[in-house]
Amino acid sequence: MDSKPSPSSGRYENSKKPYLSKSVSDANSHNQSLASILNNPHAGKSDGWWWPSNSSSLPVVPEFTPLNPLPKPGSDIARTDFLPYITSFSDPFARFHDIQQHSKSSLLDDQNGENALVACLREVPSLYFKEDFQLEDGATFKAACPFRTTAENLVMQEKLSQYLDVVELHLVREISLRSSSFFEAQGQLEDLNSKIVEGCKRIRELKETIRLLDTNLVGPARKLQELNVKRSDLVALQNKLKLIIYVNQALSTLNLLVASADCAGALDVTDDLQHLLDGDELAGLHCFRHLRDELTTSIDSINSILSAEFLRITIQETGNMDAAITSKFKARATIAINGEGHEAKLDEEETSNFRDRLLPFVIGLLRTAKLPAVLRIYRDTLTADMKTAIKTAVEELLRVLVAQPSDSDFIAGERVADTDGGSSSLASRLRSLAPESFVQLLKAIFMIVQAHLVQASEVKKTIEWIICHLDDHYAADSVAAAIALGAAAAETASESDGQITTFSQFSPPSNFSRVFSIQEKGNDATTMSNLSRNFRADILRENTEAVFAACDAAHGRWAKILGVRAPLHSKLRLQEFLNIYNITQEFITATEKIGGRLGYSIRGTIQSQAKAFVDFQHESRMAKLKAILDQENWAEIDVPDEFQTIVTSLFSSKSETSGHADDDSADTATSKTEVVRNCSDPSMVDAGLLNISHNTEQTDSTKTHPDNTAQSNDTKSRERGRSSPRMLSFGGVAYHMVNCGLILVKMLSEYIDMNNSLTGLSSEVVHRVVDILKFFNTRTCQLVLGAGAMQVSGLKSITSKHLALTSQVIGFTYTIIPEIKRILFLRVPETHKGLLMLEVDRVAQDYKVHRDEIHSKLVQIMRERLLVHLRSLPQIVESLNRQEDTDSQPSQFARSITKEVGLLQRVLCRTLHEVDVQAIFRQVVIIFHSQISEAFSRLDISSQQARQRAYRDVQHLLGCIRSLPSDSKSNPPNWGQLDEFLEQNFDAEASQ
């Protein structure tokens, strides 16, 4: 197929230039372009009518051919009815058919001559057709020109020229194939311009027709419409006048309802008026310019009435209960200690009546969204009323209690007398009360506070019942509607203030349009549900906070009353302090149960006073124990039955489990407290112990030498009828005791009572027990082993009797420490047990070491006495070598040693346990064997009579050693070095 001449050739350009100029000028004169050709309504976009075809120009198609009238319904429709439509589109369809045929022929030509682009790609490498082809790029250049020699490069340049010619040739061919289409389009554009001129003419004719229709038909219709509008305006004016009359009557009715305190009816009227205000019905009415202010004033008055009635029902009626409790107390001047009368509850009928009285006011406050704010006012009023009631009760009851005589003499010297007839301060009068009277005052306050809290709790329950549990009640629908109104009103108020706040900060709303829009439209159910839920939560939170605030105020007043007497409480006796502590704990438990939260302030106050009490008691006991130890003469005394009862009652449950001990702790603590109270009476025990100590001290002062200690004690025992002193038994073992040991037992029992009663301070009590045990052990060691008693209590010497009695006291304490630890640690928290157990075990080990040191001291005393006698042995033997010995008895040396050993044996056997005695004399036997055999081996015995005397002395000493108690399994008993020395050096004397 021959290619057509290129449009760029000069001949082609010259031949078409006049025609193109004419076409362009015509197109510009009519402001048309090729876009208008594309919008031909009689040819689709895919028709391609500008392609070359057999037709030289498009036929004129009538653009405004009138359509035949539609057939009447029911007439038959034939093919002839569609002839106008078919005729109008026959020519475009013929052109479309020609174009399709032309396209098929062109496709065949292209297939024969191949597509230009495909031919180019086949002849020219694809590298040169890439979009990012740049010969200056290194990789591209290397791929395009891989040759390195000059000849190869020249060949490559020739190829590139050939590639360029091929591309240009195919481009010229493609352009020539499409050049005739442009000129065909220009001819068709001229035809289009003529059609546009014809269309504009027809439009002008149509406008004129419309003007005539408007003049003849539309004018009368417009006048009729104006008359209808005027009639509607008159009707609206009449309705507006009726509305003015209605609003005026509603205002009068509202004033009457507010004056008569009919809050429910008044709220209904305010809702209607508020709805009118929030709408546009009253817009522009100058006569109602102050209506919004009047409505706000009326709502404020309604809220004031509702608030006053709510506070009157919930608070003011409790004043009668306060007066009744105070009068009842004054009449009998006492309150049961066991807590009777503390329960104050409303019966079912009273609860029902109370709810019925409170329900309408709560519903009204819900409608105005005022309930959260009123609950805050109620909270403040309730706390103030609680404080006032407590203060009034204290002032009235003090007049009665101060005048009562006190049975307690513990702080008689510290009480402040109310000599001015009530003119002294309230704090001083509180401090002047006896402990029993103060407990009675606390019980009266407890009853008053509980009455107020029960009333507040009933208010809380009633509000919760109204808000959450009013399902089957007749007012359930009213409450639900009121909550919805209040929630939406509160939200509206917050939006009008321009603040994003919680419901607890909302003020009373001044309009209710949002309420009705939400209820009527119902198009925001989720938002309404969230608002109601938040509103309920805010009410319940304020309701709970009110009761808790009342409990907190009561806690604060109670703590303040306790704080006034804080210096006195630490000096009370245990049972007196426990009465105050227990009533406070009962008060805390009851109020926290009602309030629902912990009272940290009052707990801290009673805990600090309990700690101060424990500290003071510990300090006083430490001072008392130090004074008793400094006065101790370390003489044995008879153990009174009361102390044996203490030990038995404290440690009788040794075999019981800790869980069972916890169940019976209260009863056990009570019984122990009674025993200790009886034993700790100064007129019964302390005086008796001091008298016993004084007598024993006088007895001890008559001693002149440590050698006659045992004889003096035997004489005293025989003078008392040969009956041994009563000892203190524990675990089946009896212990000899001195005065300070019994006092320590009594103090330990008191610490155990404090531990059982003050469970929150168990760790502190254990620390104090460790301190007093350490002090007793250290001070006892200083006085006995360190001989401090000779300077402090006036002892002339520290005898083996003193050491033995000290060993008994220390051993008894060491024995009961594990049992004390078991009892004390029943109350100690698990987190503190580890360190405290280490402390107690360390103290027990110190006691064991102390006891062992006492036993070592007894052995050392016997060793020193032996060495004293052994130093005189060389002189005795030397004198025997010079002169004859006619005495057949052992020497004074041997008799003195056996005498002192016998005295020590008698003292220790009467005082110490058999195991301890055997342990001591086992060491004494070892020392005797080694020291005596060594001393005799160094002697120079030259005469026969000296050997006879030495043999008799050794035999005498061996007889004494044989008689000493020991756990030796040898036969004969206590065999040792002295026996071997005798066999080796005195065989001849033994045979004689």
PDB file of N, CA, C and O in Angstrom, residues 913-971:
ATOM      1  N   HIS A 913      18.911 -28.324 139.156  1.00  0.00           N
ATOM      2  CA  HIS A 913      18.394 -29.596 138.683  1.00  0.00           C
ATOM      3  C   HIS A 913      19.522 -30.618 138.593  1.00  0.00           C
ATOM      4  O   HIS A 913      20.714 -30.278 138.490  1.00  0.00           O
ATOM      5  N   GLU A 914      19.160 -31.856 138.609  1.00  0.00           N
ATOM      6  CA  GLU A 914      20.151 -32.937 138.647  1.00  0.00           C
ATOM      7  C   GLU A 914      21.070 -32.887 137.436  1.00  0.00           C
ATOM      8  O   GLU A 914      22.283 -33.110 137.545  1.00  0.00           O
ATOM      9  N   VAL A 915      20.538 -32.603 136.287  1.00  0.00           N
ATOM     10  CA  VAL A 915      21.363 -32.543 135.077  1.00  0.00           C
ATOM     11  C   VAL A 915      22.421 -31.466 135.201  1.00  0.00           C
ATOM     12  O   VAL A 915      23.592 -31.661 134.843  1.00  0.00           O
ATOM     13  N   ASP A 916      22.020 -30.281 135.705  1.00  0.00           N
ATOM     14  CA  ASP A 916      22.981 -29.197 135.862  1.00  0.00           C
ATOM     15  C   ASP A 916      24.027 -29.546 136.917  1.00  0.00           C
ATOM     16  O   ASP A 916      25.224 -29.242 136.740  1.00  0.00           O
ATOM     17  N   VAL A 917      23.601 -30.169 137.990  1.00  0.00           N
ATOM     18  CA  VAL A 917      24.559 -30.549 139.040  1.00  0.00           C
ATOM     19  C   VAL A 917      25.577 -31.544 138.496  1.00  0.00           C
ATOM     20  O   VAL A 917      26.795 -31.433 138.732  1.00  0.00           O
ATOM     21  N   GLN A 918      25.117 -32.521 137.764  1.00  0.00           N
ATOM     22  CA  GLN A 918      26.040 -33.500 137.199  1.00  0.00           C
ATOM     23  C   GLN A 918      27.011 -32.842 136.216  1.00  0.00           C
ATOM     24  O   GLN A 918      28.205 -33.177 136.196  1.00  0.00           O
ATOM     25  N   ALA A 919      26.519 -31.908 135.402  1.00  0.00           N
ATOM     26  CA  ALA A 919      27.409 -31.227 134.464  1.00  0.00           C
ATOM     27  C   ALA A 919      28.473 -30.423 135.192  1.00  0.00           C
ATOM     28  O   ALA A 919      29.640 -30.385 134.779  1.00  0.00           O
ATOM     29  N   ILE A 920      28.072 -29.750 136.300  1.00  0.00           N
ATOM     30  CA  ILE A 920      29.042 -28.944 137.052  1.00  0.00           C
ATOM     31  C   ILE A 920      30.077 -29.839 137.710  1.00  0.00           C
ATOM     32  O   ILE A 920      31.302 -29.611 137.602  1.00  0.00           O
ATOM     33  N   PHE A 921      29.633 -30.880 138.395  1.00  0.00           N
ATOM     34  CA  PHE A 921      30.587 -31.708 139.134  1.00  0.00           C
ATOM     35  C   PHE A 921      31.395 -32.609 138.202  1.00  0.00           C
ATOM     36  O   PHE A 921      32.462 -33.103 138.602  1.00  0.00           O
ATOM     37  N   ARG A 922      30.941 -32.822 136.991  1.00  0.00           N
ATOM     38  CA  ARG A 922      31.793 -33.539 136.050  1.00  0.00           C
ATOM     39  C   ARG A 922      33.057 -32.746 135.766  1.00  0.00           C
ATOM     40  O   ARG A 922      34.165 -33.294 135.724  1.00  0.00           O
ATOM     41  N   GLN A 923      32.901 -31.418 135.633  1.00  0.00           N
ATOM     42  CA  GLN A 923      34.077 -30.580 135.438  1.00  0.00           C
ATOM     43  C   GLN A 923      34.902 -30.463 136.719  1.00  0.00           C
ATOM     44  O   GLN A 923      36.150 -30.435 136.672  1.00  0.00           O
ATOM     45  N   VAL A 924      34.215 -30.442 137.881  1.00  0.00           N
ATOM     46  CA  VAL A 924      34.941 -30.377 139.148  1.00  0.00           C
ATOM     47  C   VAL A 924      35.786 -31.637 139.350  1.00  0.00           C
ATOM     48  O   VAL A 924      36.949 -31.582 139.793  1.00  0.00           O
ATOM     49  N   VAL A 925      35.249 -32.786 139.044  1.00  0.00           N
ATOM     50  CA  VAL A 925      35.987 -34.049 139.192  1.00  0.00           C
ATOM     51  C   VAL A 925      37.225 -34.035 138.305  1.00  0.00           C
ATOM     52  O   VAL A 925      38.332 -34.453 138.727  1.00  0.00           O
ATOM     53  N   ILE A 926      37.083 -33.568 137.054  1.00  0.00           N
ATOM     54  CA  ILE A 926      38.234 -33.515 136.147  1.00  0.00           C
ATOM     55  C   ILE A 926      39.314 -32.603 136.718  1.00  0.00           C
ATOM     56  O   ILE A 926      40.520 -32.928 136.698  1.00  0.00           O
ATOM     57  N   ILE A 927      38.901 -31.436 137.246  1.00  0.00           N
ATOM     58  CA  ILE A 927      39.874 -30.503 137.818  1.00  0.00           C
ATOM     59  C   ILE A 927      40.547 -31.120 139.048  1.00  0.00           C
ATOM     60  O   ILE A 927      41.775 -31.011 139.235  1.00  0.00           O
ATOM     61  N   PHE A 928      39.782 -31.795 139.934  1.00  0.00           N
ATOM     62  CA  PHE A 928      40.362 -32.414 141.131  1.00  0.00           C
ATOM     63  C   PHE A 928      41.394 -33.477 140.741  1.00  0.00           C
ATOM     64  O   PHE A 928      42.488 -33.536 141.321  1.00  0.00           O
ATOM     65  N   HIS A 929      41.059 -34.322 139.806  1.00  0.00           N
ATOM     66  CA  HIS A 929      41.992 -35.367 139.395  1.00  0.00           C
ATOM     67  C   HIS A 929      43.288 -34.776 138.885  1.00  0.00           C
ATOM     68  O   HIS A 929      44.390 -35.209 139.267  1.00  0.00           O
ATOM     69  N   SER A 930      43.174 -33.802 137.994  1.00  0.00           N
ATOM     70  CA  SER A 930      44.386 -33.257 137.371  1.00  0.00           C
ATOM     71  C   SER A 930      45.202 -32.430 138.352  1.00  0.00           C
ATOM     72  O   SER A 930      46.435 -32.597 138.454  1.00  0.00           O
ATOM     73  N   GLN A 931      44.550 -31.533 139.126  1.00  0.00           N
ATOM     74  CA  GLN A 931      45.279 -30.627 140.006  1.00  0.00           C
ATOM     75  C   GLN A 931      45.884 -31.361 141.198  1.00  0.00           C
ATOM     76  O   GLN A 931      47.060 -31.134 141.554  1.00  0.00           O
ATOM     77  N   ILE A 932      45.138 -32.258 141.839  1.00  0.00           N
ATOM     78  CA  ILE A 932      45.660 -32.946 143.030  1.00  0.00           C
ATOM     79  C   ILE A 932      46.775 -33.918 142.656  1.00  0.00           C
ATOM     80  O   ILE A 932      47.828 -33.997 143.318  1.00  0.00           O
ATOM     81  N   SER A 933      46.555 -34.692 141.540  1.00  0.00           N
ATOM     82  CA  SER A 933      47.614 -35.628 141.138  1.00  0.00           C
ATOM     83  C   SER A 933      48.871 -34.886 140.723  1.00  0.00           C
ATOM     84  O   SER A 933      50.002 -35.320 141.031  1.00  0.00           O
ATOM     85  N   GLU A 934      48.726 -33.739 140.077  1.00  0.00           N
ATOM     86  CA  GLU A 934      49.896 -32.954 139.694  1.00  0.00           C
ATOM     87  C   GLU A 934      50.593 -32.385 140.920  1.00  0.00           C
ATOM     88  O   GLU A 934      51.846 -32.361 140.994  1.00  0.00           O
ATOM     89  N   ALA A 935      49.802 -31.931 141.905  1.00  0.00           N
ATOM     90  CA  ALA A 935      50.414 -31.369 143.122  1.00  0.00           C
ATOM     91  C   ALA A 935      51.173 -32.442 143.909  1.00  0.00           C
ATOM     92  O   ALA A 935      52.295 -32.207 144.385  1.00  0.00           O
ATOM     93  N   PHE A 936      50.602 -33.617 144.081  1.00  0.00           N
ATOM     94  CA  PHE A 936      51.276 -34.676 144.824  1.00  0.00           C
ATOM     95  C   PHE A 936      52.498 -35.197 144.061  1.00  0.00           C
ATOM     96  O   PHE A 936      53.496 -35.629 144.683  1.00  0.00           O
ATOM     97  N   SER A 937      52.443 -35.200 142.755  1.00  0.00           N
ATOM     98  CA  SER A 937      53.598 -35.689 141.992  1.00  0.00           C
ATOM     99  C   SER A 937      54.795 -34.773 142.131  1.00  0.00           C
ATOM    100  O   SER A 937      55.941 -35.195 141.945  1.00  0.00           O
ATOM    101  N   ARG A 938      54.585 -33.480 142.461  1.00  0.00           N
ATOM    102  CA  ARG A 938      55.698 -32.555 142.635  1.00  0.00           C
ATOM    103  C   ARG A 938      56.279 -32.577 144.048  1.00  0.00           C
ATOM    104  O   ARG A 938      57.253 -31.892 144.328  1.00  0.00           O
ATOM    105  N   LEU A 939      55.609 -33.297 144.985  1.00  0.00           N
ATOM    106  CA  LEU A 939      56.067 -33.320 146.382  1.00  0.00           C
ATOM    107  C   LEU A 939      57.265 -34.258 146.545  1.00  0.00           C
ATOM    108  O   LEU A 939      57.394 -35.281 145.853  1.00  0.00           O
ATOM    109  N   ASP A 940      58.144 -33.951 147.504  1.00  0.00           N
ATOM    110  CA  ASP A 940      59.299 -34.790 147.861  1.00  0.00           C
ATOM    111  C   ASP A 940      58.990 -35.453 149.204  1.00  0.00           C
ATOM    112  O   ASP A 940      59.197 -34.865 150.278  1.00  0.00           O
ATOM    113  N   ILE A 941      58.448 -36.663 149.124  1.00  0.00           N
ATOM    114  CA  ILE A 941      58.058 -37.402 150.338  1.00  0.00           C
ATOM    115  C   ILE A 941      59.195 -38.375 150.678  1.00  0.00           C
ATOM    116  O   ILE A 941      59.387 -39.387 149.992  1.00  0.00           O
ATOM    117  N   SER A 942      59.945 -38.043 151.750  1.00  0.00           N
ATOM    118  CA  SER A 942      61.132 -38.834 152.090  1.00  0.00           C
ATOM    119  C   SER A 942      60.891 -39.841 153.217  1.00  0.00           C
ATOM    120  O   SER A 942      61.480 -40.926 153.241  1.00  0.00           O
ATOM    121  N   SER A 943      60.021 -39.489 154.164  1.00  0.00           N
ATOM    122  CA  SER A 943      59.807 -40.370 155.326  1.00  0.00           C
ATOM    123  C   SER A 943      58.605 -41.277 155.082  1.00  0.00           C
ATOM    124  O   SER A 943      57.710 -40.961 154.295  1.00  0.00           O
ATOM    125  N   GLN A 944      58.613 -42.377 155.843  1.00  0.00           N
ATOM    126  CA  GLN A 944      57.517 -43.334 155.729  1.00  0.00           C
ATOM    127  C   GLN A 944      56.238 -42.768 156.279  1.00  0.00           C
ATOM    128  O   GLN A 944      55.155 -42.993 155.737  1.00  0.00           O
ATOM    129  N   GLN A 945      56.366 -42.001 157.355  1.00  0.00           N
ATOM    130  CA  GLN A 945      55.138 -41.451 157.954  1.00  0.00           C
ATOM    131  C   GLN A 945      54.517 -40.406 157.050  1.00  0.00           C
ATOM    132  O   GLN A 945      53.303 -40.242 156.998  1.00  0.00           O
ATOM    133  N   ALA A 946      55.360 -39.707 156.254  1.00  0.00           N
ATOM    134  CA  ALA A 946      54.805 -38.738 155.307  1.00  0.00           C
ATOM    135  C   ALA A 946      54.063 -39.443 154.190  1.00  0.00           C
ATOM    136  O   ALA A 946      52.998 -38.999 153.738  1.00  0.00           O
ATOM    137  N   ARG A 947      54.624 -40.623 153.773  1.00  0.00           N
ATOM    138  CA  ARG A 947      53.941 -41.382 152.736  1.00  0.00           C
ATOM    139  C   ARG A 947      52.604 -41.930 153.253  1.00  0.00           C
ATOM    140  O   ARG A 947      51.607 -41.962 152.519  1.00  0.00           O
ATOM    141  N   GLN A 948      52.592 -42.358 154.508  1.00  0.00           N
ATOM    142  CA  GLN A 948      51.336 -42.849 155.088  1.00  0.00           C
ATOM    143  C   GLN A 948      50.296 -41.732 155.136  1.00  0.00           C
ATOM    144  O   GLN A 948      49.118 -41.940 154.812  1.00  0.00           O
ATOM    145  N   ARG A 949      50.763 -40.543 155.535  1.00  0.00           N
ATOM    146  CA  ARG A 949      49.809 -39.422 155.622  1.00  0.00           C
ATOM    147  C   ARG A 949      49.318 -39.045 154.215  1.00  0.00           C
ATOM    148  O   ARG A 949      48.128 -38.791 154.015  1.00  0.00           O
ATOM    149  N   ALA A 950      50.193 -39.018 153.248  1.00  0.00           N
ATOM    150  CA  ALA A 950      49.783 -38.687 151.883  1.00  0.00           C
ATOM    151  C   ALA A 950      48.815 -39.722 151.346  1.00  0.00           C
ATOM    152  O   ALA A 950      47.826 -39.401 150.664  1.00  0.00           O
ATOM    153  N   TYR A 951      49.116 -41.003 151.633  1.00  0.00           N
ATOM    154  CA  TYR A 951      48.209 -42.062 151.183  1.00  0.00           C
ATOM    155  C   TYR A 951      46.826 -41.895 151.784  1.00  0.00           C
ATOM    156  O   TYR A 951      45.816 -42.017 151.095  1.00  0.00           O
ATOM    157  N   ARG A 952      46.726 -41.551 153.062  1.00  0.00           N
ATOM    158  CA  ARG A 952      45.422 -41.353 153.708  1.00  0.00           C
ATOM    159  C   ARG A 952      44.694 -40.149 153.110  1.00  0.00           C
ATOM    160  O   ARG A 952      43.478 -40.167 152.902  1.00  0.00           O
ATOM    161  N   ASP A 953      45.460 -39.088 152.831  1.00  0.00           N
ATOM    162  CA  ASP A 953      44.817 -37.886 152.249  1.00  0.00           C
ATOM    163  C   ASP A 953      44.265 -38.179 150.850  1.00  0.00           C
ATOM    164  O   ASP A 953      43.143 -37.767 150.495  1.00  0.00           O
ATOM    165  N   VAL A 954      45.065 -38.926 150.065  1.00  0.00           N
ATOM    166  CA  VAL A 954      44.583 -39.230 148.712  1.00  0.00           C
ATOM    167  C   VAL A 954      43.358 -40.126 148.774  1.00  0.00           C
ATOM    168  O   VAL A 954      42.389 -39.954 148.025  1.00  0.00           O
ATOM    169  N   GLN A 955      43.396 -41.106 149.679  1.00  0.00           N
ATOM    170  CA  GLN A 955      42.232 -41.972 149.826  1.00  0.00           C
ATOM    171  C   GLN A 955      41.010 -41.162 150.243  1.00  0.00           C
ATOM    172  O   GLN A 955      39.885 -41.387 149.766  1.00  0.00           O
ATOM    173  N   HIS A 956      41.213 -40.248 151.168  1.00  0.00           N
ATOM    174  CA  HIS A 956      40.104 -39.399 151.631  1.00  0.00           C
ATOM    175  C   HIS A 956      39.547 -38.554 150.473  1.00  0.00           C
ATOM    176  O   HIS A 956      38.318 -38.426 150.304  1.00  0.00           O
ATOM    177  N   LEU A 957      40.447 -37.992 149.701  1.00  0.00           N
ATOM    178  CA  LEU A 957      40.009 -37.160 148.583  1.00  0.00           C
ATOM    179  C   LEU A 957      39.295 -37.999 147.513  1.00  0.00           C
ATOM    180  O   LEU A 957      38.296 -37.569 146.931  1.00  0.00           O
ATOM    181  N   LEU A 958      39.825 -39.218 147.276  1.00  0.00           N
ATOM    182  CA  LEU A 958      39.153 -40.072 146.314  1.00  0.00           C
ATOM    183  C   LEU A 958      37.763 -40.488 146.778  1.00  0.00           C
ATOM    184  O   LEU A 958      36.828 -40.609 145.978  1.00  0.00           O
ATOM    185  N   GLY A 959      37.627 -40.693 148.076  1.00  0.00           N
ATOM    186  CA  GLY A 959      36.292 -40.990 148.594  1.00  0.00           C
ATOM    187  C   GLY A 959      35.335 -39.842 148.377  1.00  0.00           C
ATOM    188  O   GLY A 959      34.153 -40.055 148.067  1.00  0.00           O
ATOM    189  N   CYS A 960      35.853 -38.636 148.583  1.00  0.00           N
ATOM    190  CA  CYS A 960      34.990 -37.453 148.304  1.00  0.00           C
ATOM    191  C   CYS A 960      34.637 -37.384 146.830  1.00  0.00           C
ATOM    192  O   CYS A 960      33.494 -37.100 146.469  1.00  0.00           O
ATOM    193  N   ILE A 961      35.596 -37.633 145.951  1.00  0.00           N
ATOM    194  CA  ILE A 961      35.334 -37.563 144.499  1.00  0.00           C
ATOM    195  C   ILE A 961      34.329 -38.636 144.090  1.00  0.00           C
ATOM    196  O   ILE A 961      33.456 -38.414 143.265  1.00  0.00           O
ATOM    197  N   ARG A 962      34.475 -39.841 144.710  1.00  0.00           N
ATOM    198  CA  ARG A 962      33.543 -40.903 144.374  1.00  0.00           C
ATOM    199  C   ARG A 962      32.100 -40.512 144.711  1.00  0.00           C
ATOM    200  O   ARG A 962      31.148 -40.924 144.039  1.00  0.00           O
ATOM    201  N   SER A 963      31.924 -39.728 145.743  1.00  0.00           N
ATOM    202  CA  SER A 963      30.556 -39.383 146.191  1.00  0.00           C
ATOM    203  C   SER A 963      29.927 -38.241 145.401  1.00  0.00           C
ATOM    204  O   SER A 963      28.745 -37.959 145.585  1.00  0.00           O
ATOM    205  N   LEU A 964      30.692 -37.570 144.592  1.00  0.00           N
ATOM    206  CA  LEU A 964      30.140 -36.430 143.845  1.00  0.00           C
ATOM    207  C   LEU A 964      29.214 -36.918 142.739  1.00  0.00           C
ATOM    208  O   LEU A 964      29.506 -37.921 142.074  1.00  0.00           O
ATOM    209  N   PRO A 965      28.086 -36.227 142.510  1.00  0.00           N
ATOM    210  CA  PRO A 965      27.162 -36.634 141.434  1.00  0.00           C
ATOM    211  C   PRO A 965      27.801 -36.399 140.073  1.00  0.00           C
ATOM    212  O   PRO A 965      28.411 -35.355 139.821  1.00  0.00           O
ATOM    213  N   SER A 966      27.674 -37.392 139.231  1.00  0.00           N
ATOM    214  CA  SER A 966      28.256 -37.293 137.896  1.00  0.00           C
ATOM    215  C   SER A 966      27.574 -38.310 137.006  1.00  0.00           C
ATOM    216  O   SER A 966      26.975 -39.271 137.468  1.00  0.00           O
ATOM    217  N   ASP A 967      27.655 -38.043 135.695  1.00  0.00           N
ATOM    218  CA  ASP A 967      27.079 -38.967 134.728  1.00  0.00           C
ATOM    219  C   ASP A 967      28.127 -39.921 134.173  1.00  0.00           C
ATOM    220  O   ASP A 967      27.966 -40.491 133.101  1.00  0.00           O
ATOM    221  N   SER A 968      29.252 -40.101 134.953  1.00  0.00           N
ATOM    222  CA  SER A 968      30.334 -40.971 134.510  1.00  0.00           C
ATOM    223  C   SER A 968      29.886 -42.432 134.556  1.00  0.00           C
ATOM    224  O   SER A 968      29.217 -42.873 135.491  1.00  0.00           O
ATOM    225  N   LYS A 969      30.275 -43.204 133.530  1.00  0.00           N
ATOM    226  CA  LYS A 969      29.927 -44.629 133.450  1.00  0.00           C
ATOM    227  C   LYS A 969      31.045 -45.548 133.945  1.00  0.00           C
ATOM    228  O   LYS A 969      30.941 -46.761 133.841  1.00  0.00           O
ATOM    229  N   SER A 970      32.122 -44.979 134.490  1.00  0.00           N
ATOM    230  CA  SER A 970      33.274 -45.774 134.943  1.00  0.00           C
ATOM    231  C   SER A 970      32.961 -46.503 136.255  1.00  0.00           C
ATOM    232  O   SER A 970      32.043 -46.140 136.989  1.00  0.00           O
ATOM    233  N   ASN A 971      33.759 -47.508 136.537  1.00  0.00           N
ATOM    234  CA  ASN A 971      33.639 -48.287 137.779  1.00  0.00           C
ATOM    235  C   ASN A 971      35.033 -48.486 138.355  1.00  0.00           C
ATOM    236  O   ASN A 971      35.871 -49.160 137.754  1.00  0.00           O
TER     237      ASN A 971
END
